Tab-separated table of C-alpha atoms in Angstrom:
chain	number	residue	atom	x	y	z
A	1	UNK	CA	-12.238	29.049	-6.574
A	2	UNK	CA	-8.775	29.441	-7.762
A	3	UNK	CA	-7.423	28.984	-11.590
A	4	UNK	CA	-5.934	25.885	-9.879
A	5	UNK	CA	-9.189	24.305	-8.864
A	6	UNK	CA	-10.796	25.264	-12.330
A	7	UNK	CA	-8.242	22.987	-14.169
A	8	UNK	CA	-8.320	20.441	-11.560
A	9	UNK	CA	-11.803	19.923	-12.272
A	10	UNK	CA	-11.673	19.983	-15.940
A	11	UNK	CA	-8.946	17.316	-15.910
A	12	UNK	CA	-11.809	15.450	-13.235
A	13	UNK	CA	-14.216	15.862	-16.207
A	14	UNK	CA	-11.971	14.862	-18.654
A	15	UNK	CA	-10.690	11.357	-16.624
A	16	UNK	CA	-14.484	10.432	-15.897
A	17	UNK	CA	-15.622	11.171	-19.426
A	18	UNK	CA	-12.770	8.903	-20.709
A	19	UNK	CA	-14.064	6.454	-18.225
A	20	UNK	CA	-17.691	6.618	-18.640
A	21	UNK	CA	-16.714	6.365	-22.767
A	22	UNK	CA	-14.567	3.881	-22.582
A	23	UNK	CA	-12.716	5.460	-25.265
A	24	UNK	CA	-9.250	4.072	-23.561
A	25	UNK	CA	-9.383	1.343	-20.692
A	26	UNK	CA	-10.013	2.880	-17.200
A	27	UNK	CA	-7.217	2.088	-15.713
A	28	UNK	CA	-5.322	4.178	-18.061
A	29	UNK	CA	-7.817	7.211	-17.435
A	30	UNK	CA	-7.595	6.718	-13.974
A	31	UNK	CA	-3.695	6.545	-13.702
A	32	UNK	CA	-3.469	9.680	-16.927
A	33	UNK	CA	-5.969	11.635	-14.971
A	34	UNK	CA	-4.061	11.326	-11.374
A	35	UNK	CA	-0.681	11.758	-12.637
A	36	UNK	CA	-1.329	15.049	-14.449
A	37	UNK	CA	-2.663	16.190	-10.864
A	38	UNK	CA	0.315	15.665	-10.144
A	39	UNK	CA	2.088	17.415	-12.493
A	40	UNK	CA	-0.072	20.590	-12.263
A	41	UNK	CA	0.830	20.211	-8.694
A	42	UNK	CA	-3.399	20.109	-7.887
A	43	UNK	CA	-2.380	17.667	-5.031
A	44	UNK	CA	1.541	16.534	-4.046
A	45	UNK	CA	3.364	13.191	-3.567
A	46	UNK	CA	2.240	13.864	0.681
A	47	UNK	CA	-1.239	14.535	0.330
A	48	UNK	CA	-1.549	12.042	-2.425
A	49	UNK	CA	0.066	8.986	-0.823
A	50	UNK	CA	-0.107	10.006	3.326
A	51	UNK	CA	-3.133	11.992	3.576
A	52	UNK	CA	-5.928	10.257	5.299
A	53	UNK	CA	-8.645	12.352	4.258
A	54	UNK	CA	-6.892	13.349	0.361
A	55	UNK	CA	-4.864	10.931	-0.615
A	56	UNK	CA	-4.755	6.926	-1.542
A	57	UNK	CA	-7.261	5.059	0.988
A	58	UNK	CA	-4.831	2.157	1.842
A	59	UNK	CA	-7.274	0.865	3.702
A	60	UNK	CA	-9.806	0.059	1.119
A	61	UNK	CA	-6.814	-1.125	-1.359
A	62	UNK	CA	-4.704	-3.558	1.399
A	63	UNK	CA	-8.695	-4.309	2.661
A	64	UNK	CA	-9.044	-5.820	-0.988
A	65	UNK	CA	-5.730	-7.500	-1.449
A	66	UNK	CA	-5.982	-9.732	1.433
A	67	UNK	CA	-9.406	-10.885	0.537
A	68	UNK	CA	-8.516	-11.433	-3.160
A	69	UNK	CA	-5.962	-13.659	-1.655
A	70	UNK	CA	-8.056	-15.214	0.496
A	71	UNK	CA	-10.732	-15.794	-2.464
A	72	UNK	CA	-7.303	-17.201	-4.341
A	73	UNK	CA	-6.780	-20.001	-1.883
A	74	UNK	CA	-10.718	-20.843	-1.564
A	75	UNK	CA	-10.928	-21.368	-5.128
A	76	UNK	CA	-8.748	-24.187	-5.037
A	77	UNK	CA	-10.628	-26.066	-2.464
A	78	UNK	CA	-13.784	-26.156	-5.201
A	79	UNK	CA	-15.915	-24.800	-2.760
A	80	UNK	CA	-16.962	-22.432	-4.976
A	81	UNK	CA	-18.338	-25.267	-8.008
A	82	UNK	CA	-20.309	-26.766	-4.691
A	83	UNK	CA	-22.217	-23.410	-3.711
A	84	UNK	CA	-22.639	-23.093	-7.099
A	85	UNK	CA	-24.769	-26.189	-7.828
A	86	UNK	CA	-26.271	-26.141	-4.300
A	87	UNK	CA	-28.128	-22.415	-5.460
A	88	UNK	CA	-28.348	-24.040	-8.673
A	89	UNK	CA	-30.337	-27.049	-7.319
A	90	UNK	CA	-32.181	-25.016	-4.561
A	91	UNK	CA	-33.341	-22.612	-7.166
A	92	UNK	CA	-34.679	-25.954	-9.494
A	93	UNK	CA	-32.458	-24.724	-12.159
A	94	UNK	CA	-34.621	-21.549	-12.624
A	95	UNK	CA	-33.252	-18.239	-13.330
A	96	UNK	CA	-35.071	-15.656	-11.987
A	97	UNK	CA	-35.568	-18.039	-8.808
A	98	UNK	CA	-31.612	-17.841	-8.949
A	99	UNK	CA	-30.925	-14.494	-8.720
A	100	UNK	CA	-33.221	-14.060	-6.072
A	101	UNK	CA	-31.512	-16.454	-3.708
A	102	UNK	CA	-27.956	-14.883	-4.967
A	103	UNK	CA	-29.130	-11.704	-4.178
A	104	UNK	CA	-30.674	-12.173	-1.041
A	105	UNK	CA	-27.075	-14.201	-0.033
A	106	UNK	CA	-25.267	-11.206	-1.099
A	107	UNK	CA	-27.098	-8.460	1.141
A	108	UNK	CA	-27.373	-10.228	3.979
A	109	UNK	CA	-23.465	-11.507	3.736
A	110	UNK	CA	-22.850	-7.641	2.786
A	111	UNK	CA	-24.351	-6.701	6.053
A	112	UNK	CA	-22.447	-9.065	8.085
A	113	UNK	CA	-18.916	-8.619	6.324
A	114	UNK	CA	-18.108	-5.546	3.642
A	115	UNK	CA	-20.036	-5.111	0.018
A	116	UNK	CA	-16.351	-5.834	-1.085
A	117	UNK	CA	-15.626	-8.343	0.581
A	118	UNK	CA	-18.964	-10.199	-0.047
A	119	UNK	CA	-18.601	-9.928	-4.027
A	120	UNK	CA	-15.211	-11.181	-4.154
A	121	UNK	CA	-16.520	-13.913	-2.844
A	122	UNK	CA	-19.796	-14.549	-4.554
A	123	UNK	CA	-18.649	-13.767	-7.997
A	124	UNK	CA	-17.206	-17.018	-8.722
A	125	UNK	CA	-20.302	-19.017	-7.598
A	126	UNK	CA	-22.098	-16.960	-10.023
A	127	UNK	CA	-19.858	-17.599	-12.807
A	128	UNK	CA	-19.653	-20.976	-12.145
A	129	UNK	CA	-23.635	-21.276	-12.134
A	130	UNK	CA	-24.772	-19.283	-15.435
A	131	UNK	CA	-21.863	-21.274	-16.834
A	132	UNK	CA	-23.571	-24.495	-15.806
A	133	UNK	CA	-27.261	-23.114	-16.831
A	134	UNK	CA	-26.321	-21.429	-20.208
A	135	UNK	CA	-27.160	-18.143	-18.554
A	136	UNK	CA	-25.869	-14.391	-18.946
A	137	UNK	CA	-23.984	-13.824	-16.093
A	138	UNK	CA	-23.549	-10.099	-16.190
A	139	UNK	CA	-27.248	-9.299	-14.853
A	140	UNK	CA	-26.374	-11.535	-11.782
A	141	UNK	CA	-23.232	-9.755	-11.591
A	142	UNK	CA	-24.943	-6.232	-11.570
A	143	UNK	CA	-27.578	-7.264	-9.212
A	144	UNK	CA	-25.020	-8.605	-6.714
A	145	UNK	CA	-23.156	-5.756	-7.076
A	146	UNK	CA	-26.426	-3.504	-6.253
A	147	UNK	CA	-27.941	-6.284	-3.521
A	148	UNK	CA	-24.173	-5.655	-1.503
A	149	UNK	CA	-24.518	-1.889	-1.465
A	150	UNK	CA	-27.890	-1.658	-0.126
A	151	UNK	CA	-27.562	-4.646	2.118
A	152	UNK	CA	-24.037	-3.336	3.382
A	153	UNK	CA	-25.738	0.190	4.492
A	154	UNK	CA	-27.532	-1.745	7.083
A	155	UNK	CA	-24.448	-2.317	9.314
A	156	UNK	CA	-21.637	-0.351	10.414
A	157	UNK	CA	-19.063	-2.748	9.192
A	158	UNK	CA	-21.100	-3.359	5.788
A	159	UNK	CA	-20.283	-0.418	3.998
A	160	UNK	CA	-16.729	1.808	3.998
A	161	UNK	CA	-18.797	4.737	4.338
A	162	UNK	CA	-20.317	3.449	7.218
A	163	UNK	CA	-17.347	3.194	8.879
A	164	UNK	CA	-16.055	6.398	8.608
A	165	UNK	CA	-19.543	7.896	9.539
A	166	UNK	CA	-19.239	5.738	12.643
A	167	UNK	CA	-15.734	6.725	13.320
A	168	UNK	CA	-16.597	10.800	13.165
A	169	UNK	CA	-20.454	10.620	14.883
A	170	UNK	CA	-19.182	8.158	17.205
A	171	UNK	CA	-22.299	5.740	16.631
A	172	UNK	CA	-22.127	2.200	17.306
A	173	UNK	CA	-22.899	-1.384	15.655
A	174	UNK	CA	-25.997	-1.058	17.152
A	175	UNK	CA	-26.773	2.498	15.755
A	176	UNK	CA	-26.859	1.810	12.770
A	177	UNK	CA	-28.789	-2.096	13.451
A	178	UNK	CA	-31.501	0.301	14.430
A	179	UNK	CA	-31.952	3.369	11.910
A	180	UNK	CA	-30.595	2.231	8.752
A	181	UNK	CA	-31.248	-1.434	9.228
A	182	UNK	CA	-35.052	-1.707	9.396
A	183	UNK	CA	-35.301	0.801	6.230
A	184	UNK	CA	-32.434	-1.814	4.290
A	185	UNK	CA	-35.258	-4.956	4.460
A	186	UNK	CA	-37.710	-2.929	3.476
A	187	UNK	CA	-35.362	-1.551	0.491
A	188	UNK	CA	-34.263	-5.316	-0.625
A	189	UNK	CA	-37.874	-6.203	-0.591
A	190	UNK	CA	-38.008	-3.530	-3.422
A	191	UNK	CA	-35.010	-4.212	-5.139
A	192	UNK	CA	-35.848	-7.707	-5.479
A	193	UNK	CA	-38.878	-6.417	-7.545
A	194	UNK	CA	-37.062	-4.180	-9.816
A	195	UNK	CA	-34.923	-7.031	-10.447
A	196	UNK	CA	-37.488	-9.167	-11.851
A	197	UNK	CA	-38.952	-5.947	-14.143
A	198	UNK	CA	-35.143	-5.312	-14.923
A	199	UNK	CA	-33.812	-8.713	-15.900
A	200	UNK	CA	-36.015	-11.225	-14.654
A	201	UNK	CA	-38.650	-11.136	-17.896
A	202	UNK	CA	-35.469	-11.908	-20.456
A	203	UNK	CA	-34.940	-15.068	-18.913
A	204	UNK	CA	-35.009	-18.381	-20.236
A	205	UNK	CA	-35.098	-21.431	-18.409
A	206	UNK	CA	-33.237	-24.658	-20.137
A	207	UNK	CA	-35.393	-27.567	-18.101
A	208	UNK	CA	-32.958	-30.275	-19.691
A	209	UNK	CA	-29.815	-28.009	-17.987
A	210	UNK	CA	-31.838	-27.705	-15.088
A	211	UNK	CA	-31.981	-31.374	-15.347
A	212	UNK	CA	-28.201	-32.123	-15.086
A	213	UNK	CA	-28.268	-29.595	-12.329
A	214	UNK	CA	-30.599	-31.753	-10.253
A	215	UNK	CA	-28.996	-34.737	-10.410
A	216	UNK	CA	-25.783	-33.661	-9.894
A	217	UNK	CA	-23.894	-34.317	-6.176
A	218	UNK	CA	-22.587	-31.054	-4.939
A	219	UNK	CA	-20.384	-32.711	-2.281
A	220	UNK	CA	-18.204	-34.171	-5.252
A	221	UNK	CA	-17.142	-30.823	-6.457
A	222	UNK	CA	-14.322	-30.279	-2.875
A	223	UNK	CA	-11.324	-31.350	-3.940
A	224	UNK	CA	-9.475	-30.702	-0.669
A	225	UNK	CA	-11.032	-31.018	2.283
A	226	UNK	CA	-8.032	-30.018	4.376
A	227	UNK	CA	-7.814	-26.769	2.562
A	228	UNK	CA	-11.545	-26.257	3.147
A	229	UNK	CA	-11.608	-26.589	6.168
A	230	UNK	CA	-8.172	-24.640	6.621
A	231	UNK	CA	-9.739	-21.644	4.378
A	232	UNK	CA	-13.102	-21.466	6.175
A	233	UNK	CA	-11.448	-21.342	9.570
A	234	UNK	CA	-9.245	-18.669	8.856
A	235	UNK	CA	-12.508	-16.602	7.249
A	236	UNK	CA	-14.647	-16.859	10.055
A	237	UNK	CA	-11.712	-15.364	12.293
A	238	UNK	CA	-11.954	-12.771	9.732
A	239	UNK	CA	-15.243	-11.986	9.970
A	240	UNK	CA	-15.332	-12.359	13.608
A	241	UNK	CA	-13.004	-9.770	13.494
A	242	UNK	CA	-14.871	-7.376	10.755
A	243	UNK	CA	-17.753	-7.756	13.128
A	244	UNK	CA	-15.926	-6.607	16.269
A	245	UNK	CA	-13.889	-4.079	14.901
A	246	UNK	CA	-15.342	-1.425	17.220
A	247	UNK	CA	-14.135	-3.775	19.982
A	248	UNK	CA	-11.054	-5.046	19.044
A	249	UNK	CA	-9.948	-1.578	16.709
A	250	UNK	CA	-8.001	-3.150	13.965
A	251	UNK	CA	-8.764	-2.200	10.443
A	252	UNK	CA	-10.468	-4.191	8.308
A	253	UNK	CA	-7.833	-3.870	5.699
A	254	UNK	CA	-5.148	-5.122	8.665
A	255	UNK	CA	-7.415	-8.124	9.525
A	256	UNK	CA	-7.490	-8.950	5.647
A	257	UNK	CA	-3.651	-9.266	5.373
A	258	UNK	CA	-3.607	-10.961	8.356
A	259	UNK	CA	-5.644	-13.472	6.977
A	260	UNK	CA	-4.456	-13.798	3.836
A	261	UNK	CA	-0.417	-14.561	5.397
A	262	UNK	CA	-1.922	-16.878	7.890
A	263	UNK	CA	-3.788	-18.733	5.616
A	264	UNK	CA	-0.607	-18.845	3.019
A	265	UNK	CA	1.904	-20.045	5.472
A	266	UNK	CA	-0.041	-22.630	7.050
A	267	UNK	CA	-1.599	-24.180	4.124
A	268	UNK	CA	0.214	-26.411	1.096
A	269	UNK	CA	-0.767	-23.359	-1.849
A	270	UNK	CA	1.586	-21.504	-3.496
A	271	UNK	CA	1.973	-18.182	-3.441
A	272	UNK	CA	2.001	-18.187	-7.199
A	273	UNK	CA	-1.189	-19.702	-6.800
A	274	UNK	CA	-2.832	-17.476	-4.031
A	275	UNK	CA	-2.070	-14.137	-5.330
A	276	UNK	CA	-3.747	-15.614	-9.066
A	277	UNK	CA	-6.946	-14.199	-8.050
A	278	UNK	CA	-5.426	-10.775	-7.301
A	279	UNK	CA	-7.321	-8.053	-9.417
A	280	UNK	CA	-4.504	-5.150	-10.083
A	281	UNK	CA	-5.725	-3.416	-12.393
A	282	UNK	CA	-8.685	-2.932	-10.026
A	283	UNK	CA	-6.583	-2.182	-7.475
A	284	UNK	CA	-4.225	0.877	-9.324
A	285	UNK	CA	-7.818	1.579	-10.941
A	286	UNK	CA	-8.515	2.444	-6.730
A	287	UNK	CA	-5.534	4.490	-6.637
A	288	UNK	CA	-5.575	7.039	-10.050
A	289	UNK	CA	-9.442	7.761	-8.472
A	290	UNK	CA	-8.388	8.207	-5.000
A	291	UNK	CA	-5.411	10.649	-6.777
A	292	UNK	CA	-7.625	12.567	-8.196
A	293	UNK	CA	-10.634	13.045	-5.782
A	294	UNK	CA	-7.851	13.720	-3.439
A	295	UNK	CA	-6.699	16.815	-5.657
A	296	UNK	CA	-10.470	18.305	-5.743
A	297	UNK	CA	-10.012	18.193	-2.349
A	298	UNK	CA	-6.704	19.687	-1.995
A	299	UNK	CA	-7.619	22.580	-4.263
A	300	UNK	CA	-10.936	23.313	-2.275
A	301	UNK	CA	-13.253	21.769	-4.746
A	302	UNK	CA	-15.657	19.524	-2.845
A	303	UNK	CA	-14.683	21.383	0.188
A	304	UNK	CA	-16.567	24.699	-1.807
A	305	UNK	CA	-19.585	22.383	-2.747
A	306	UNK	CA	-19.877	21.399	0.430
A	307	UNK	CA	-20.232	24.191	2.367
A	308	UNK	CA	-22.192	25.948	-0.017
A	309	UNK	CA	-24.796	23.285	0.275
A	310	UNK	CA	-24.537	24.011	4.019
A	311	UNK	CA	-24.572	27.943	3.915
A	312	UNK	CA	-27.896	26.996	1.590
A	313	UNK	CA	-29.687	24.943	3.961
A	314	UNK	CA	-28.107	26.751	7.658
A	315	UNK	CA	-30.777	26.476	10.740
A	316	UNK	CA	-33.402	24.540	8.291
A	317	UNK	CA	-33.009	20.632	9.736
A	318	UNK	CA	-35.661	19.392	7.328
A	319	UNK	CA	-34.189	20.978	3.892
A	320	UNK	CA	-30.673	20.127	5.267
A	321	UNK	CA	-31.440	16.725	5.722
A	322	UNK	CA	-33.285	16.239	2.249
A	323	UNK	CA	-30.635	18.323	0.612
A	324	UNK	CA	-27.915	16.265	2.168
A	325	UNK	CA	-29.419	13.178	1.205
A	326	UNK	CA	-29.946	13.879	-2.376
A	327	UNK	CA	-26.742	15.657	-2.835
A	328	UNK	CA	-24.929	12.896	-1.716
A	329	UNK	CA	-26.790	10.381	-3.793
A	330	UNK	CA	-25.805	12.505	-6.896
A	331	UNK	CA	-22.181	12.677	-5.614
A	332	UNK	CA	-21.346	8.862	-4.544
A	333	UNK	CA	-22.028	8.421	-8.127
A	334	UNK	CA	-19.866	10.872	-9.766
A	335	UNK	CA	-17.332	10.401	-7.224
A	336	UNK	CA	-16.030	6.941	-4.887
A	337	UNK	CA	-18.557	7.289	-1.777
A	338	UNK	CA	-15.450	6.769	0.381
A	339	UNK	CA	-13.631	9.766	-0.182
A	340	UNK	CA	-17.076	11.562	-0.709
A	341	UNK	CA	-17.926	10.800	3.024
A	342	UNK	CA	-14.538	11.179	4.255
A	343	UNK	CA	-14.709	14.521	2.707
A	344	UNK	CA	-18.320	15.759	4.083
A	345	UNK	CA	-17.674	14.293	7.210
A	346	UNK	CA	-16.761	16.944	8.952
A	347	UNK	CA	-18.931	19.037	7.078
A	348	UNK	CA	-21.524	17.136	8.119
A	349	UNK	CA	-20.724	17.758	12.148
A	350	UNK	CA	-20.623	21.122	11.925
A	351	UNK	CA	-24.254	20.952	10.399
A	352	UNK	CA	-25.352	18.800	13.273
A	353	UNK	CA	-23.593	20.919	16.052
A	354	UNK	CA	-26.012	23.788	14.817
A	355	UNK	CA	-28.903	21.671	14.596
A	356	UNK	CA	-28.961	20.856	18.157
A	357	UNK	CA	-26.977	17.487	17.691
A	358	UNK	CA	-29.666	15.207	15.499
A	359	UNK	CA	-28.290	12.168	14.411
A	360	UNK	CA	-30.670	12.305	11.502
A	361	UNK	CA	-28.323	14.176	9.588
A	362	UNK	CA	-25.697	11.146	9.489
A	363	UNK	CA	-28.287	9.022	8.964
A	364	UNK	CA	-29.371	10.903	5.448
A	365	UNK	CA	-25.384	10.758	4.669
A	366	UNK	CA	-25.213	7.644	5.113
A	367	UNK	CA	-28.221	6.637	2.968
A	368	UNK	CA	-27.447	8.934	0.156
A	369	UNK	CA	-23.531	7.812	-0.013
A	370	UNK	CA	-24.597	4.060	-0.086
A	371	UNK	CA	-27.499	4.086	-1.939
A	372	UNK	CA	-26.303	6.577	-4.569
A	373	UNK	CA	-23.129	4.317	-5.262
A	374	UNK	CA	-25.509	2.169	-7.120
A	375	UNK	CA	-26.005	4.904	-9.480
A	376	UNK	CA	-22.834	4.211	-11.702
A	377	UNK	CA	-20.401	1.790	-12.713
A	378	UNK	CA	-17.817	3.701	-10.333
A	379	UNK	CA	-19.786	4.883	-7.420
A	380	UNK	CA	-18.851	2.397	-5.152
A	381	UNK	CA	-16.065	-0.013	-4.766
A	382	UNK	CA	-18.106	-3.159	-4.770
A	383	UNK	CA	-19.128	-1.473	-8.097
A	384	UNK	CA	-15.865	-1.440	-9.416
A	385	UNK	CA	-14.526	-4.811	-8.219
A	386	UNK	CA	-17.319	-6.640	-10.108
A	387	UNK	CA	-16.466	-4.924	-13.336
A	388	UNK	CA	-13.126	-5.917	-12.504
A	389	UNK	CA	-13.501	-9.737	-12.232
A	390	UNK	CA	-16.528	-9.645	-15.044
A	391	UNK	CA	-13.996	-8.639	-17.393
A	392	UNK	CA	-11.450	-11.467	-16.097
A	393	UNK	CA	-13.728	-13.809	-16.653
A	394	UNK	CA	-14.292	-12.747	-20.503
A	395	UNK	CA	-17.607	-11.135	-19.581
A	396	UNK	CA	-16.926	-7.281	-19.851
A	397	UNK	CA	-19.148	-4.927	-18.372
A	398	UNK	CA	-19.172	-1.619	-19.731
A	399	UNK	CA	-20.023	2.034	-17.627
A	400	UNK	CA	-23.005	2.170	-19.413
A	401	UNK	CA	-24.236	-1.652	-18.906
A	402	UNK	CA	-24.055	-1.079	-14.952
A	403	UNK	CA	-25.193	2.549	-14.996
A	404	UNK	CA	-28.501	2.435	-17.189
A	405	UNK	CA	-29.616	-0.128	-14.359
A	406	UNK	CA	-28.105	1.703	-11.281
A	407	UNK	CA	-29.709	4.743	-12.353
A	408	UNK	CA	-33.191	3.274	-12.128
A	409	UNK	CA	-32.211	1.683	-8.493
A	410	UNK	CA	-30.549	4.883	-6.784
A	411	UNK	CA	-33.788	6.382	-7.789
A	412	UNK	CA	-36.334	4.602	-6.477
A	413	UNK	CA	-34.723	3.622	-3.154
A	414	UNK	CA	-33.360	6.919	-2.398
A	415	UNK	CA	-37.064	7.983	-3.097
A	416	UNK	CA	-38.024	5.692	-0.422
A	417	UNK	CA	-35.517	6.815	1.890
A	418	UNK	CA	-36.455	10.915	1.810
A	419	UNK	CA	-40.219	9.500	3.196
A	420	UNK	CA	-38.374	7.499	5.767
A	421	UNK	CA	-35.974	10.216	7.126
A	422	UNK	CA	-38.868	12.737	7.064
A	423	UNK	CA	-41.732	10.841	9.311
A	424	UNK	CA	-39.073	8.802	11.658
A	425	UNK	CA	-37.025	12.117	12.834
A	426	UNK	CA	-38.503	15.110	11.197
A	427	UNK	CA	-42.279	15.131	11.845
């Protein structure tokens, strides 16, 4: 590698420490460490704000500004207080029961929509609930945040990654319903058990706030029933169109806006109002990363890594397969998963072309890139956005919070994956 690509990565090191210390607020790490890329000319104003594969994902940042609005005009329907005392009051008021139910709502809503998309909107119920049950609300948070990635890798539309995976193998919805699907339930099943050894035993239940709960009428807490009604249309036409996006061929982050302006101009909210729920620091948080990934991949960084994992594991499909899959666990959690699989994607066909054309190798990128954004507090963008409305809310979570737990997940489920991969294609 070039002098170039040695200080590229230092400055890489330097961001991420910053980050991962929370010595100064991420955003300002993230923005510091992308615009002295820039300056050292590692990447250039093209590649950093036009390239598709090294530059800002617009996609992912638009994808999250329409839903944020969308989440913005929701909120003032009071939707969000009803689900909240309806899990509440279907849970009796007990936490661990809680986050079971929250979880379980998360993955399979992950699956169906985006892990992004499906936080934004369950992190408000979730406030709203340990608010009303004197509860912590940053292990709910976390767990959501974990439940979305692995539920989200069961579906094509569920996960970013996924989508760009699709978009280069040319697999289908139904791909990935059968091979990573079946795996995902089994994975849940497990999660839902490390949750309870994680966070369920510090629990305590209040039975006179469980009380209250019960006897409270969920249906009181809509305060417009136009808007509802308005709202929820307008988000099942978005999800109809999430769902069929290999039909219809509109990106989710198009569909979002879409959304978001219809549901603006036909409803009585203001804009002032609507855009309240918009996250920006999140959102320029996005961009410094992508800025930076983008320049390790405009100096031949990952590109390097890569193929030297590759050259390593050239003609041998099972240590290619396990390599790939643990490598890219480690990576999605130093590094976003999405530019991480947009940067090994084509990496990744070249392997396959000289394995004869087995699928199994997208299959163990696609495991490893979802499953190891668990890892850390900035693996994944569902990851980040929770951090991002936690500390809104006056609940900070710091790196370290998220990561101590996501450590212990990416590990055992990736571990369950490797057994997977190896007796369903290998054997």
């Amino acid at each position: 590698m070039s002098v170039l690509s040695w200080v590229s990565v230092a400055v890489f090191l330097a961001a991420y420490t910053l980050i991962a210390t929370e010595k100064i607020h991420r955003v300002a790490a993230a923005l510091g460490g992308a615009g002295i890329m820039l300056l050292i000319h590692a990447t250039g104003a093209e590649a950093a704000f036009f390239s598709e594969h090294a530059g800002i994902d617009w996609n992912v940042i638009f994808l999250l500004l329409g839903m944020m609005v969308i989440v913005g005009v929701l909120k003032e329907t009071g939707v969000f207080e009803y689900l909240a005392i309806w899990a509440a009051k279907r849970a009796k008021g007990r936490p661990f029961r809680l986050m079971v139910l929250l979880v379980l709502i998360t993955a399979g809503a992950s699956a169906l929509l985006d892990n992004v998309t499906t936080v934004l909107l369950i992190a408000p119920v979730t406030f709203l609930v340990c608010e009303r049950l004197a509860l912590p609300a940053a292990p709910f948070l976390i767990a959501e945040a974990m439940a979305s990635n692995i539920g989200g890798a069961a579906t094509l539309v569920g996960d970013p990654p996924n989508i760009i995976i699709a978009s280069r193998a040319g697999l289908t919805f139904n791909d990935f319903l059968i091979h990573m699907a079946p795996l995902v339930i089994v994975l849940m099943a497990v999660f839902i058990g490390l949750c309870w050894w994680m966070f369920g035993r510090g629990f305590r239940y209040d039975a006179d706030r469980a009380q209250e709960i019960m006897s409270l009428d969920e249906r009181e807490a809509i305060s417009d029933r136009r808007l509802l009604w308005q709202s929820l249309a307008v988000l099942a036409l978005v999800m109809v169109a999430f769902v069929l996006h290999p039909v219809l061929h509109y990106e989710p982050s198009v569909v979002a806006l879409l959304g978001a302006g219809v549901l603006v101009a036909v409803t009585k909210v203001r804009t002032e109002q609507a855009i309240a729920e918009v996250e920006w620091p999140t959102l320029v948080f996005f961009a410094g990363l992508f800025v930076m990934v983008g320049a390790l991949v405009e100096t031949g960084v990952i590109g390097a890594l890569s193929e030297a994992a590759v050259a390593a594991t050239a003609g041998r499909l099972e240590l290619a397969t396990m390599g790939l899959l643990g490598a890219s666990a480690v990576l999605s959690a130093i590094v976003d998963n999405i530019p991480y699989v947009a940067t090994m994607s084509p990496i990744v066909e070249g392997l396959v072309e000289a394995n004869g054309g087995d699928d199994v190798l997208w299959w163990a990128l696609a495991f490893g890139a979802d499953l190891g954004g668990n890892a850390t507090a900035v693996g994944a963008a569902a990851n980040v956005v929770v951090l991002g409305i936690a500390a809104r809310n006056g609940t900070p979570i710091s790196f370290w919070q998220f990561t101590k737990y996501g450590l212990i997940v990416t590990a055992v489920t990736v571990s369950l994956v490797a057994p997977y991969l190896w007796f369903r294609y290998l054997v």
